[in-house]
PDB file of C-alpha atoms and ligand atoms in Angstrom:
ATOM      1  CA  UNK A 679      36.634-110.231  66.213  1.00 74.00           C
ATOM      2  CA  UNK A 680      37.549-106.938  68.174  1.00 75.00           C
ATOM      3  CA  UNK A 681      35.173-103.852  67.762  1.00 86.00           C
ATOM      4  CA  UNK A 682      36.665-101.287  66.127  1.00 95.00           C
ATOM      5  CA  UNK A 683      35.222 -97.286  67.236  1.00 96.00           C
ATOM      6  CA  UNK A 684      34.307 -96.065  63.613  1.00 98.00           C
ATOM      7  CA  UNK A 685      32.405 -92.554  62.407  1.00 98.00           C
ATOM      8  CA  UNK A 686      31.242 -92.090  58.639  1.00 98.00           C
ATOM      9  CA  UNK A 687      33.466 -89.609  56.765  1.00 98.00           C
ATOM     10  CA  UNK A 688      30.509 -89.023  54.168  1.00 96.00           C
ATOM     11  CA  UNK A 689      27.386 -90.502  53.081  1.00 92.00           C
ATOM     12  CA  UNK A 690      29.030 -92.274  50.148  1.00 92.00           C
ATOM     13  CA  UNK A 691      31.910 -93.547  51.449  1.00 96.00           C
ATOM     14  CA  UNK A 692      34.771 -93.851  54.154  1.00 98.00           C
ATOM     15  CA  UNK A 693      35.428 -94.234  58.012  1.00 98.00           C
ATOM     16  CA  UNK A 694      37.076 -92.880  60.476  1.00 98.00           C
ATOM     17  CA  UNK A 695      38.903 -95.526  62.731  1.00 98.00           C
ATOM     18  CA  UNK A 696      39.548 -94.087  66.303  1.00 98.00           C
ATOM     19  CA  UNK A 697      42.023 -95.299  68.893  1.00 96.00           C
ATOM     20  CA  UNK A 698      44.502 -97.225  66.539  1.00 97.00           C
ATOM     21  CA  UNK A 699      48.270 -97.388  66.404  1.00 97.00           C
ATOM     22  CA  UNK A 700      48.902 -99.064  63.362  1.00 97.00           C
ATOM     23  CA  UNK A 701      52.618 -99.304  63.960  1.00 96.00           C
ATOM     24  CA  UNK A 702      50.821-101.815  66.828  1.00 94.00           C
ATOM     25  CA  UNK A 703      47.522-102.971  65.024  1.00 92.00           C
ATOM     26  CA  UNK A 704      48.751-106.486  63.293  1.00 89.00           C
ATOM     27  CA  UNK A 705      50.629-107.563  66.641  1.00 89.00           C
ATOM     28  CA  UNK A 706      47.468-106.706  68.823  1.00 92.00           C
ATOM     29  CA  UNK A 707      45.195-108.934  66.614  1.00 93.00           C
ATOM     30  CA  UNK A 708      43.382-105.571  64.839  1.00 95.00           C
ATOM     31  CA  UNK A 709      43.827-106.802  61.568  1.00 95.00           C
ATOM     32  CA  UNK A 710      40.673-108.578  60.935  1.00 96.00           C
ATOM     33  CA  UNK A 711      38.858-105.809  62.043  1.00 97.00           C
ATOM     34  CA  UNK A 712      40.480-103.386  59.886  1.00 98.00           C
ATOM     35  CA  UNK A 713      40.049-105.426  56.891  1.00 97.00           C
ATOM     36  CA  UNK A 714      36.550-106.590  57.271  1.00 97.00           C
ATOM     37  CA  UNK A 715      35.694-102.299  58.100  1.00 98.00           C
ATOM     38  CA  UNK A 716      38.314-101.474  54.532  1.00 98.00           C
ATOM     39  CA  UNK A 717      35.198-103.771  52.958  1.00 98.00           C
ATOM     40  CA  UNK A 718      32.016-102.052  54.588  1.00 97.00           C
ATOM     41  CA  UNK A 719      33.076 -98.733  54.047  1.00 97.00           C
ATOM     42  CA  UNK A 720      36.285 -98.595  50.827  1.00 98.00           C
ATOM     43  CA  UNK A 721      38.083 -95.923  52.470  1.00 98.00           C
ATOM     44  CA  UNK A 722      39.565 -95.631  56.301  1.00 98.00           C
ATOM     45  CA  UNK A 723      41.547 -92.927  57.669  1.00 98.00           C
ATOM     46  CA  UNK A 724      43.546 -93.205  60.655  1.00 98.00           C
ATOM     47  CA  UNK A 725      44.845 -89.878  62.296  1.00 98.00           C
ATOM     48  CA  UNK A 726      47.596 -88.933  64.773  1.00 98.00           C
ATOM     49  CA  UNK A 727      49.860 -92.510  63.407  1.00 98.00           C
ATOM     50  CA  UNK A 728      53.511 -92.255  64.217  1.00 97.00           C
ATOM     51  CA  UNK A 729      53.841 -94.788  61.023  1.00 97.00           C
ATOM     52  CA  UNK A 730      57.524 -96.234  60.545  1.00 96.00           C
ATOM     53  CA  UNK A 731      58.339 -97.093  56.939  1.00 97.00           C
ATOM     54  CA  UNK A 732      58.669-100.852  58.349  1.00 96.00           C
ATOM     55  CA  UNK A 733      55.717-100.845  59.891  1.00 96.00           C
ATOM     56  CA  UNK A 734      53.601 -99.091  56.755  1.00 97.00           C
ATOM     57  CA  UNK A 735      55.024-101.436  54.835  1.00 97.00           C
ATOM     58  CA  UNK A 736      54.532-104.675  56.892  1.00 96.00           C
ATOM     59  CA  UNK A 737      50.526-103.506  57.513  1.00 96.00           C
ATOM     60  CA  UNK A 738      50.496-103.404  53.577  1.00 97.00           C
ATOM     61  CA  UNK A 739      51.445-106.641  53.311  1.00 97.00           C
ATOM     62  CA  UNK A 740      48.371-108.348  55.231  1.00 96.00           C
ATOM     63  CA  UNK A 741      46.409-106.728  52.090  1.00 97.00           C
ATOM     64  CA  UNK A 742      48.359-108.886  49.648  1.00 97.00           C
ATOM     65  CA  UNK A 743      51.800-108.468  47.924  1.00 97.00           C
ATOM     66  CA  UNK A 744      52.752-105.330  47.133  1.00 97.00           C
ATOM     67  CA  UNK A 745      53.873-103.607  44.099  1.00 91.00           C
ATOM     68  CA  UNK A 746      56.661-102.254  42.858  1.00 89.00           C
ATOM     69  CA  UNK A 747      56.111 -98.672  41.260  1.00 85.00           C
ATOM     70  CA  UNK A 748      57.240 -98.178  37.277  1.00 75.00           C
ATOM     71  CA  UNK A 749      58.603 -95.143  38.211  1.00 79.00           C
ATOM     72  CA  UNK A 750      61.401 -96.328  40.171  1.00 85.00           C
ATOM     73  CA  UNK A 751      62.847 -92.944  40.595  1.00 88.00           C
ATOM     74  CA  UNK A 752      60.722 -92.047  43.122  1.00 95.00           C
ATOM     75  CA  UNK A 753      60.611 -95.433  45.701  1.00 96.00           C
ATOM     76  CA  UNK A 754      61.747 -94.384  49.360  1.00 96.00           C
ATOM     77  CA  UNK A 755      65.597 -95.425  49.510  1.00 93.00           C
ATOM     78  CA  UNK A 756      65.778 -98.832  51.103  1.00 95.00           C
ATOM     79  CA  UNK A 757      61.915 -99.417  50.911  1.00 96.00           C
ATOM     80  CA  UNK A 758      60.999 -99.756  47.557  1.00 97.00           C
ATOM     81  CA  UNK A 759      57.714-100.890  48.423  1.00 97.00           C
ATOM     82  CA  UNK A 760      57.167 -97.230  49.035  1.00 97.00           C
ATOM     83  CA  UNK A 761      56.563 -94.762  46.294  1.00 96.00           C
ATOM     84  CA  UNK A 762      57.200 -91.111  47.204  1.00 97.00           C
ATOM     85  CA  UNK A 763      54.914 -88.575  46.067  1.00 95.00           C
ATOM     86  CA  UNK A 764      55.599 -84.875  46.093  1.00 94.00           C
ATOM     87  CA  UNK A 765      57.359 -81.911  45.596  1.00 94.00           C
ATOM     88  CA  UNK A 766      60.516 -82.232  47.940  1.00 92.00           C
ATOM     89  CA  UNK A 767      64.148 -82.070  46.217  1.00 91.00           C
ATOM     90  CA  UNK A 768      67.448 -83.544  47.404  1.00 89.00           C
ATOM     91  CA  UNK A 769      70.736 -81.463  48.421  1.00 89.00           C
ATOM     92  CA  UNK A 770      70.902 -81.590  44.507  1.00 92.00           C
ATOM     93  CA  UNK A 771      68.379 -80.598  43.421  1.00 87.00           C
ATOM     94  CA  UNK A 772      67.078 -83.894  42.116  1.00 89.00           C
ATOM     95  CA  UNK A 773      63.111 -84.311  42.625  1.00 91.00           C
ATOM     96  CA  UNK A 774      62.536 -87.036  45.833  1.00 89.00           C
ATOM     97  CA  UNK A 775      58.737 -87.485  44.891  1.00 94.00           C
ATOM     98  CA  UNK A 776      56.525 -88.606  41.675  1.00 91.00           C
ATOM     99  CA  UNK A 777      55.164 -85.006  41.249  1.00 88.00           C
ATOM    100  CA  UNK A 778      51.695 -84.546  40.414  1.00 78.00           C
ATOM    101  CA  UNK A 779      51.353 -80.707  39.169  1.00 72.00           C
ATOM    102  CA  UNK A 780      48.171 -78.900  39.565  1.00 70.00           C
ATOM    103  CA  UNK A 781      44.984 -80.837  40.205  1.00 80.00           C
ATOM    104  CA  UNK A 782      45.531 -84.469  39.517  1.00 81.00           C
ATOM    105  CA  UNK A 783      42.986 -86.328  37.451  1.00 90.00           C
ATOM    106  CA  UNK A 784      40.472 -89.195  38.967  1.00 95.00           C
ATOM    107  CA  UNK A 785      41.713 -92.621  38.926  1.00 95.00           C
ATOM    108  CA  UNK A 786      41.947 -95.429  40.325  1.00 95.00           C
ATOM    109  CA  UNK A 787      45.378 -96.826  40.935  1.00 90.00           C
ATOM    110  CA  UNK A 788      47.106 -99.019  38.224  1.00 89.00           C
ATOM    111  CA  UNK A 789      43.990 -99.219  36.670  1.00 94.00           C
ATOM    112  CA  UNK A 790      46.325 -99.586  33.031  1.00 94.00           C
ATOM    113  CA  UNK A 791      47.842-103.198  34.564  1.00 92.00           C
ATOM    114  CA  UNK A 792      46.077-106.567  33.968  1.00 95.00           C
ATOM    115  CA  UNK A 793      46.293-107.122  37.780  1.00 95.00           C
ATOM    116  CA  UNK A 794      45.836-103.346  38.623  1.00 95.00           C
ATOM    117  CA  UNK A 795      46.260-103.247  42.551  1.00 95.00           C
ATOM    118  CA  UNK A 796      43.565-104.045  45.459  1.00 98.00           C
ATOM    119  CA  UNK A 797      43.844-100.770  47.503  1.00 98.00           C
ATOM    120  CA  UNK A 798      46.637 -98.526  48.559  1.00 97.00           C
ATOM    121  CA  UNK A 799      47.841 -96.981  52.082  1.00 98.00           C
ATOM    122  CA  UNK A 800      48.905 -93.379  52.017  1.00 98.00           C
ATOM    123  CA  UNK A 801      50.724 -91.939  54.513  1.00 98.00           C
ATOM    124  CA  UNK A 802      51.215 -87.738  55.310  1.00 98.00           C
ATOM    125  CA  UNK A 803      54.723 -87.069  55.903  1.00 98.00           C
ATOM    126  CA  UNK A 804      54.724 -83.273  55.242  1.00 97.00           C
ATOM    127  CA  UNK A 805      51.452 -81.200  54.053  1.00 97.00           C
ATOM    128  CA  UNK A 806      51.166 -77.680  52.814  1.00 96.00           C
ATOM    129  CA  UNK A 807      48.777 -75.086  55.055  1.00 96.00           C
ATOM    130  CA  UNK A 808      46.661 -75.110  52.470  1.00 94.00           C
ATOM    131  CA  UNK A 809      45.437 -77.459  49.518  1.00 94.00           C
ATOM    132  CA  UNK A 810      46.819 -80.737  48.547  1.00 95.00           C
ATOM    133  CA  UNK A 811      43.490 -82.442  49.823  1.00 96.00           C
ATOM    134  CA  UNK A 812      42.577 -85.676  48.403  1.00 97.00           C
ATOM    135  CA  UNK A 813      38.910 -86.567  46.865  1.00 97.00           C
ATOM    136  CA  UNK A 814      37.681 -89.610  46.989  1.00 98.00           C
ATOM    137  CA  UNK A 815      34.406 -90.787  44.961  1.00 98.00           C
ATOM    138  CA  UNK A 816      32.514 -94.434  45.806  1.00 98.00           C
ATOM    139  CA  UNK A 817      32.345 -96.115  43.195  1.00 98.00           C
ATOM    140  CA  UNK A 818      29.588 -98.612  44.284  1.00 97.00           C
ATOM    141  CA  UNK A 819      27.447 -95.921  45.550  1.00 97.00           C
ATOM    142  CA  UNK A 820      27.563 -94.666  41.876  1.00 98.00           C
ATOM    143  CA  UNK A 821      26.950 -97.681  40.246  1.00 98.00           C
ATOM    144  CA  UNK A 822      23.901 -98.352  42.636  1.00 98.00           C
ATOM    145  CA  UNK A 823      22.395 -95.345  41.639  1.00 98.00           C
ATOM    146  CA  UNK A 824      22.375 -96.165  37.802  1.00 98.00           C
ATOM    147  CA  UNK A 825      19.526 -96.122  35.936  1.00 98.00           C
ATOM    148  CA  UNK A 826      18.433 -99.409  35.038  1.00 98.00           C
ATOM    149  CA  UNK A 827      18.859 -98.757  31.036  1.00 98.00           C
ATOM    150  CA  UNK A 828      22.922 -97.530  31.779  1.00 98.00           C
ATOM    151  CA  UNK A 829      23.159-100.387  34.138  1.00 98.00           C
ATOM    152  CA  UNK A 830      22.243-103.249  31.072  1.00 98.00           C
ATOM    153  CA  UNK A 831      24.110-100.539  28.684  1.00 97.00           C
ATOM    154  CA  UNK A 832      27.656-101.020  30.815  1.00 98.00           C
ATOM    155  CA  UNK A 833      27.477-105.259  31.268  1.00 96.00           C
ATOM    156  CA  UNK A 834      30.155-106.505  28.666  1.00 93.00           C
ATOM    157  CA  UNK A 835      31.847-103.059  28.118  1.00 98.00           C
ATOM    158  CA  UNK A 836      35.381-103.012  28.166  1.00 98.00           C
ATOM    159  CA  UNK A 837      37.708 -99.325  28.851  1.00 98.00           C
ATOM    160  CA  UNK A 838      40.942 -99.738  27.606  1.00 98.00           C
ATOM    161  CA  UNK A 839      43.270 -98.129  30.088  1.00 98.00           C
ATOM    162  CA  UNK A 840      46.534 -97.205  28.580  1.00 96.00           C
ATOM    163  CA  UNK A 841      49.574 -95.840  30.614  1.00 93.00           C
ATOM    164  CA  UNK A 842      50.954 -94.921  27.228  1.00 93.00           C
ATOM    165  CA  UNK A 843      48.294 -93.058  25.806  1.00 94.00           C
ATOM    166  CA  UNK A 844      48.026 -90.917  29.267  1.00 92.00           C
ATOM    167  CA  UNK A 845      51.804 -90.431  29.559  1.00 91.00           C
ATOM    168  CA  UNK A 846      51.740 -89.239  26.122  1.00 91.00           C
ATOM    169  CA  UNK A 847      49.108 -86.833  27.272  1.00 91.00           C
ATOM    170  CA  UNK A 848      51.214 -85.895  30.538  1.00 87.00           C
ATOM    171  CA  UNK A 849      54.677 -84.983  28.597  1.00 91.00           C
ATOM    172  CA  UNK A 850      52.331 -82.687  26.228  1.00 90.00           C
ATOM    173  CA  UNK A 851      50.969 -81.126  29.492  1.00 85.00           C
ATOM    174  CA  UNK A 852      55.046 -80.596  31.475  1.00 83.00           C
ATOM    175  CA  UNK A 853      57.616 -80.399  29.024  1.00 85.00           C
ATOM    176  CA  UNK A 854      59.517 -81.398  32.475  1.00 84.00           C
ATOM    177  CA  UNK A 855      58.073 -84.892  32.799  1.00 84.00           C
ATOM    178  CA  UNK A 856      60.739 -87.326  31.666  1.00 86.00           C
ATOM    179  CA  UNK A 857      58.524 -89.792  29.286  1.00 90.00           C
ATOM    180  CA  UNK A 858      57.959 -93.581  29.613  1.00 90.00           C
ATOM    181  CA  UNK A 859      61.275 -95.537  28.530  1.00 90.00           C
ATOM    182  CA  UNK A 860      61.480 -98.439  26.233  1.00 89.00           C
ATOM    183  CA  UNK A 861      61.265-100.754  29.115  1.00 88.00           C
ATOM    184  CA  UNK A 862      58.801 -99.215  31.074  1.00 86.00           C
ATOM    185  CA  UNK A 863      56.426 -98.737  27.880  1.00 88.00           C
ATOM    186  CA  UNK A 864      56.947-102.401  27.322  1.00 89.00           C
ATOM    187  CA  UNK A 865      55.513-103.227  31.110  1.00 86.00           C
ATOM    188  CA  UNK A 866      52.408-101.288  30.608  1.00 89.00           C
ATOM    189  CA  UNK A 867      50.511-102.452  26.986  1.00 94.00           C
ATOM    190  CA  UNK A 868      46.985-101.459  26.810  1.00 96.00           C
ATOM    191  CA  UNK A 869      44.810-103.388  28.858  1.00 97.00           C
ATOM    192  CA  UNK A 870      40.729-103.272  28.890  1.00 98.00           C
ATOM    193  CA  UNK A 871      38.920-103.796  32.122  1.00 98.00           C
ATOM    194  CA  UNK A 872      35.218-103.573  32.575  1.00 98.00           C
ATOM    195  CA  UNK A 873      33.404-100.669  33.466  1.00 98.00           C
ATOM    196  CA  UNK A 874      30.981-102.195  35.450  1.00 98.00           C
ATOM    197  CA  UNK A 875      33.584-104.237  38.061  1.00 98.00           C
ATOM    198  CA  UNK A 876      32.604-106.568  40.392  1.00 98.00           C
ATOM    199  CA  UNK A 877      34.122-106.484  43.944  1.00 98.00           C
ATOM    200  CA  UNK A 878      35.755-109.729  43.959  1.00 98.00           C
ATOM    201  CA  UNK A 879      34.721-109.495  48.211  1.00 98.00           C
ATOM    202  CA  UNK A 880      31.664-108.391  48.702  1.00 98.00           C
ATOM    203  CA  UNK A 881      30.454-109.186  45.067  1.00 98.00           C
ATOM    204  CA  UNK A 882      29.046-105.441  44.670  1.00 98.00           C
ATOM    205  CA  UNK A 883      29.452-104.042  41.476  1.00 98.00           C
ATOM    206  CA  UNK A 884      31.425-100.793  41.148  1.00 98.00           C
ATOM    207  CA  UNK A 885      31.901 -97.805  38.559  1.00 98.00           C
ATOM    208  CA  UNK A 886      35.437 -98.834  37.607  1.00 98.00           C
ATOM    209  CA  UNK A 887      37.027 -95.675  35.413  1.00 97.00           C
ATOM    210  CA  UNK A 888      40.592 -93.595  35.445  1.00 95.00           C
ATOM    211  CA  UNK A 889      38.887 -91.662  32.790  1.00 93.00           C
ATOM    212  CA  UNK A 890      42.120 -89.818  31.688  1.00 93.00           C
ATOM    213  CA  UNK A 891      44.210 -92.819  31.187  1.00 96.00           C
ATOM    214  CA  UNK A 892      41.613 -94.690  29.102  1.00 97.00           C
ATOM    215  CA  UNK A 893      42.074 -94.467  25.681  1.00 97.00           C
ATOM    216  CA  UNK A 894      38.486 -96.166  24.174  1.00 97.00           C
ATOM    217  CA  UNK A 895      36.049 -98.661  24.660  1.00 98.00           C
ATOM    218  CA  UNK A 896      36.921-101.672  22.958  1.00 97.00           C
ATOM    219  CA  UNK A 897      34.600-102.501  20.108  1.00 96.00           C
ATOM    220  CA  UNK A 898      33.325 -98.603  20.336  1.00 97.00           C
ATOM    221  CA  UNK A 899      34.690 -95.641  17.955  1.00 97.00           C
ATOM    222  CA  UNK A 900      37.987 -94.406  20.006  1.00 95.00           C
ATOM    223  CA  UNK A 901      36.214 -90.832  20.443  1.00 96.00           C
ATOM    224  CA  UNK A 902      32.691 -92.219  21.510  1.00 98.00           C
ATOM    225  CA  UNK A 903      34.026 -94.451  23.470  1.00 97.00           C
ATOM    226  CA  UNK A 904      36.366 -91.484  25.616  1.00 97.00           C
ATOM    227  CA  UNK A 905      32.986 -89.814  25.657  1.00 97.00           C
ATOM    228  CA  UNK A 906      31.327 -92.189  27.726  1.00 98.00           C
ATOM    229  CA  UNK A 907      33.695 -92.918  29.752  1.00 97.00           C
ATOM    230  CA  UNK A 908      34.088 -89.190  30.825  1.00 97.00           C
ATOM    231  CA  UNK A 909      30.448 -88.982  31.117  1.00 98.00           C
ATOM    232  CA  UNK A 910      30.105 -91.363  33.737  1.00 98.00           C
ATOM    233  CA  UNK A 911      33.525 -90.623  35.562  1.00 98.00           C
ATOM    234  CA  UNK A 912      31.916 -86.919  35.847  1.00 97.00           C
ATOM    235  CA  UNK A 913      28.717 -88.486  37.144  1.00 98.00           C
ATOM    236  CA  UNK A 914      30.333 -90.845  39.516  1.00 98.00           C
ATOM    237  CA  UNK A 915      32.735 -88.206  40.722  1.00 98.00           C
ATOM    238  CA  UNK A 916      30.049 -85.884  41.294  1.00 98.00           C
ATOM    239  CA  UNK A 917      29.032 -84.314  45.407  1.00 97.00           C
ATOM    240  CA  UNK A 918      26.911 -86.922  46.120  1.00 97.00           C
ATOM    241  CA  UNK A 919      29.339 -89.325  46.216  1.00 98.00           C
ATOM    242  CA  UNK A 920      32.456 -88.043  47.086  1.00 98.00           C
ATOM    243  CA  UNK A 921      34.456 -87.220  49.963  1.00 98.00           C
ATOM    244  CA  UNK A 922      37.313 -84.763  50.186  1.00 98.00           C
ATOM    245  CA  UNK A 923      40.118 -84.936  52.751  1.00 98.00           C
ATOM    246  CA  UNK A 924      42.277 -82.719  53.908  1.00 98.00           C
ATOM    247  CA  UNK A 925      45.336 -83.584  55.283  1.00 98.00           C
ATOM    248  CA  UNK A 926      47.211 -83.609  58.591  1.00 98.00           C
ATOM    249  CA  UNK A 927      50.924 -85.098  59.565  1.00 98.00           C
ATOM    250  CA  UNK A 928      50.395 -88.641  60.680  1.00 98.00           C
ATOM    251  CA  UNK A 929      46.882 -88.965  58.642  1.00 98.00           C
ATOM    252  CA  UNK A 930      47.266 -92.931  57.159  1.00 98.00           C
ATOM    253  CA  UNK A 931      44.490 -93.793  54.689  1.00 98.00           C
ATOM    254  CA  UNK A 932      43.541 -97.094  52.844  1.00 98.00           C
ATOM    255  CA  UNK A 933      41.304 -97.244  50.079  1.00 98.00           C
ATOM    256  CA  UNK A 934      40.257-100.153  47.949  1.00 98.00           C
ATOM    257  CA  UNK A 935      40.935 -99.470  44.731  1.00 98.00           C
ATOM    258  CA  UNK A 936      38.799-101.933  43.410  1.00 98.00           C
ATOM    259  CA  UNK A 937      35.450 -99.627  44.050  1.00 98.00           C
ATOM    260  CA  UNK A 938      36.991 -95.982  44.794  1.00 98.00           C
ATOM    261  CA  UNK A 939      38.481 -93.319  42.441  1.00 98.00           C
ATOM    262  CA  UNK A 940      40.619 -90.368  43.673  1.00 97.00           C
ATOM    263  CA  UNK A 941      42.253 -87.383  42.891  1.00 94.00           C
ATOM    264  CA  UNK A 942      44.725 -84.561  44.391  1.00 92.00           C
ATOM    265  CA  UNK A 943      43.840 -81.281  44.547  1.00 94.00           C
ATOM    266  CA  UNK A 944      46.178 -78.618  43.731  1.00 93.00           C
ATOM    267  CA  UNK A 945      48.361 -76.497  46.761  1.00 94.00           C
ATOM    268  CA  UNK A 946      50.956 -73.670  45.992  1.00 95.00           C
ATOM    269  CA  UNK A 947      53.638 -76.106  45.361  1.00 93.00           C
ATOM    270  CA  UNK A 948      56.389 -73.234  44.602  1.00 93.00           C
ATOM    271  CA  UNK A 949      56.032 -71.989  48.467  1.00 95.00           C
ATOM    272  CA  UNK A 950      54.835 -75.401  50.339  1.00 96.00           C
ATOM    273  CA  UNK A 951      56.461 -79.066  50.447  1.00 96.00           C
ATOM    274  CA  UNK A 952      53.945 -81.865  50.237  1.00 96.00           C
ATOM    275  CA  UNK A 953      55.419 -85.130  50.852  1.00 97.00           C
ATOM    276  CA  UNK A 954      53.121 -88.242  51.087  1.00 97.00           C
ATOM    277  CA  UNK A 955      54.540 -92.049  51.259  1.00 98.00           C
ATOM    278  CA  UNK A 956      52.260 -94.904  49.215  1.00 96.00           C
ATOM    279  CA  UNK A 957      51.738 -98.717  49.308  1.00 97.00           C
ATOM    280  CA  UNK A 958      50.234-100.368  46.798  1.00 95.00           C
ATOM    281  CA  UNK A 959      48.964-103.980  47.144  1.00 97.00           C
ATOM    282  CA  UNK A 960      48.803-106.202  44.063  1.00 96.00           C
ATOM    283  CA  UNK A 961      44.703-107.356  43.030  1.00 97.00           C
ATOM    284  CA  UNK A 962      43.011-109.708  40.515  1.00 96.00           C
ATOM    285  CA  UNK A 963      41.927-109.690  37.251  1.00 98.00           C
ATOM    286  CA  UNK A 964      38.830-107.373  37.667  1.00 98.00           C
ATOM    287  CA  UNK A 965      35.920-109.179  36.279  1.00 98.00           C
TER     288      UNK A 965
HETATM  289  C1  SIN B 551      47.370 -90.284  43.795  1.00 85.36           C
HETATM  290  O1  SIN B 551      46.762 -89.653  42.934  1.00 85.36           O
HETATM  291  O2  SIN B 551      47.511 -91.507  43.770  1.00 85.36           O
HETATM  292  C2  SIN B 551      47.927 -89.471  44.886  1.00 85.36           C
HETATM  293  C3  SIN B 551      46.877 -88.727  45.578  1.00 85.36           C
HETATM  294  C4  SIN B 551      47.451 -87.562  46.300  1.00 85.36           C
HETATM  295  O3  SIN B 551      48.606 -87.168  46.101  1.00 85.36           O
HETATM  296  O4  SIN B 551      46.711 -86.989  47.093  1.00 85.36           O
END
């Protein structure tokens, strides 16, 4: 397998992959590579890429299939494999981009599906001067450093992630959100995953939380089970394991969602345009 030039982005998690064109990676045999590094390390960034839609789209697919986002408002016009997030508008005046206002909450992505998705590849079309970074926190670091007593506490325990519950949560927040229709309510019914999840690669076991989308703990009081969950999100999410990146154009990074969370930080979104393309590739039942 070809040796790809990698430097640590924190002690927790990520890499930096040097000397890549991904719009050139899969033809040129780098895939391997990439993956087996997107294992070791749960988050890789790639700088300088000249990405094509077509070309972010057919690296995606090596992952696994990809999804299609519920909010179909916001997939890039003839690549709906591509969801848009950000603040741009059209000639309109109709938002182009799933707009996430202030500091977004940690998650990990389509946590509230019963296949919720194996990584995602983000892509910096436009950033603002300042803010807009993105944190990332390793999960498996976390988990690792557990004490014993949480560790046996966690096996068995269920979050139930509901998009519902958190879009209910989002409207109250911005009276400008547009909520959940009938039919998009009916594609996201609660769903409970473990806490503890088990990377279904590398068989390391992960803190597995979108703490503001989960709505209880099944077989736990609805409150105490919130409690907990935001308890150990805030301990997982904490310096030691976390990584925050700030952007540049042409920045491309892949994280596995299956042992990462992330969040956005905020950016002066009146003055600024921040305009970021995303893959998402479908996963497993998390276990
Ligand atoms: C996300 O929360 O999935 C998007 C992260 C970002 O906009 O930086």
């Amino acid at each position: 397998m070809e040796r790809l030039r990698l430097t640590p982005l924190s002690d927790a998690i990520g890499a930096e992959v040097h000397d890549v064109d991904l719009n050139a990676a899969v033809a040129e045999g780098l895939f391997p590579a990439i993956e087996a590094a997107f294992l070791d390390h749960g988050l890789l960034l790639f700088r300088g890429q000249a990405l094509t839609p077509e070309a972010h789209v057919a690296l995606s697919r090596h992952f696994g299939d990809l999804e299609i986002h519920v909010q179909k408002d916001f997939l890039l016009p003839g690549h709906p494999e591509i969801l848009v997030i950000g603040n741009d508008h059209d000639e309109t005046g109709n938002p182009t981009g799933y707009f996430i206002p202030g500091d977004g909450d940690w998650h990990t992505d389509m946590s509230y599906v019963a296949k919720p998705s194996l990584g995602s590849l983000f892509y910096a079309v436009t950033v603002p001067p300042d803010g807009g970074d993105t944190v990332f926190a390793g999960g498996t670091a976390a988990y690792d450093g557990l004490p014993t007593a949480m560790k046996e506490r966690l096996e068995g325990l269920r979050a139930v992630h509901d998009y519902p519950y958190f879009d209910a949560n989002m409207c109250a927040k911005d009276p400008a959100r547009r909520p959940l229709d009938e039919s998009q309510r009916a594609r996201t019914p609660p769903v409970a995953h473990p806490i503890a999840r088990t990377h279904p690669v590398t068989g390391r076991k992960a803190i597995y939380l979108s703490a503001e989308v989960i709505s209880g703990v099944a077989g736990m009081d609805d409150e105490a089970g919130r409690r907990l969950c935001h308890e150990l999100a805030d301990y997982a999410t904490s310096a030691p394991f976390t990584y925050a990146h700030r952007w540049q154009v042409g920045d491309l990074l892949m994280w596995d969602n299956r042992c990462t969370m992330h969040k956005a930080t905020s950016y002066d979104f009146n003055s600024h345009v921040r305009t970021m393309h995303r893959t998402t590739v479908s996963g497993d039942v998390p276990y």
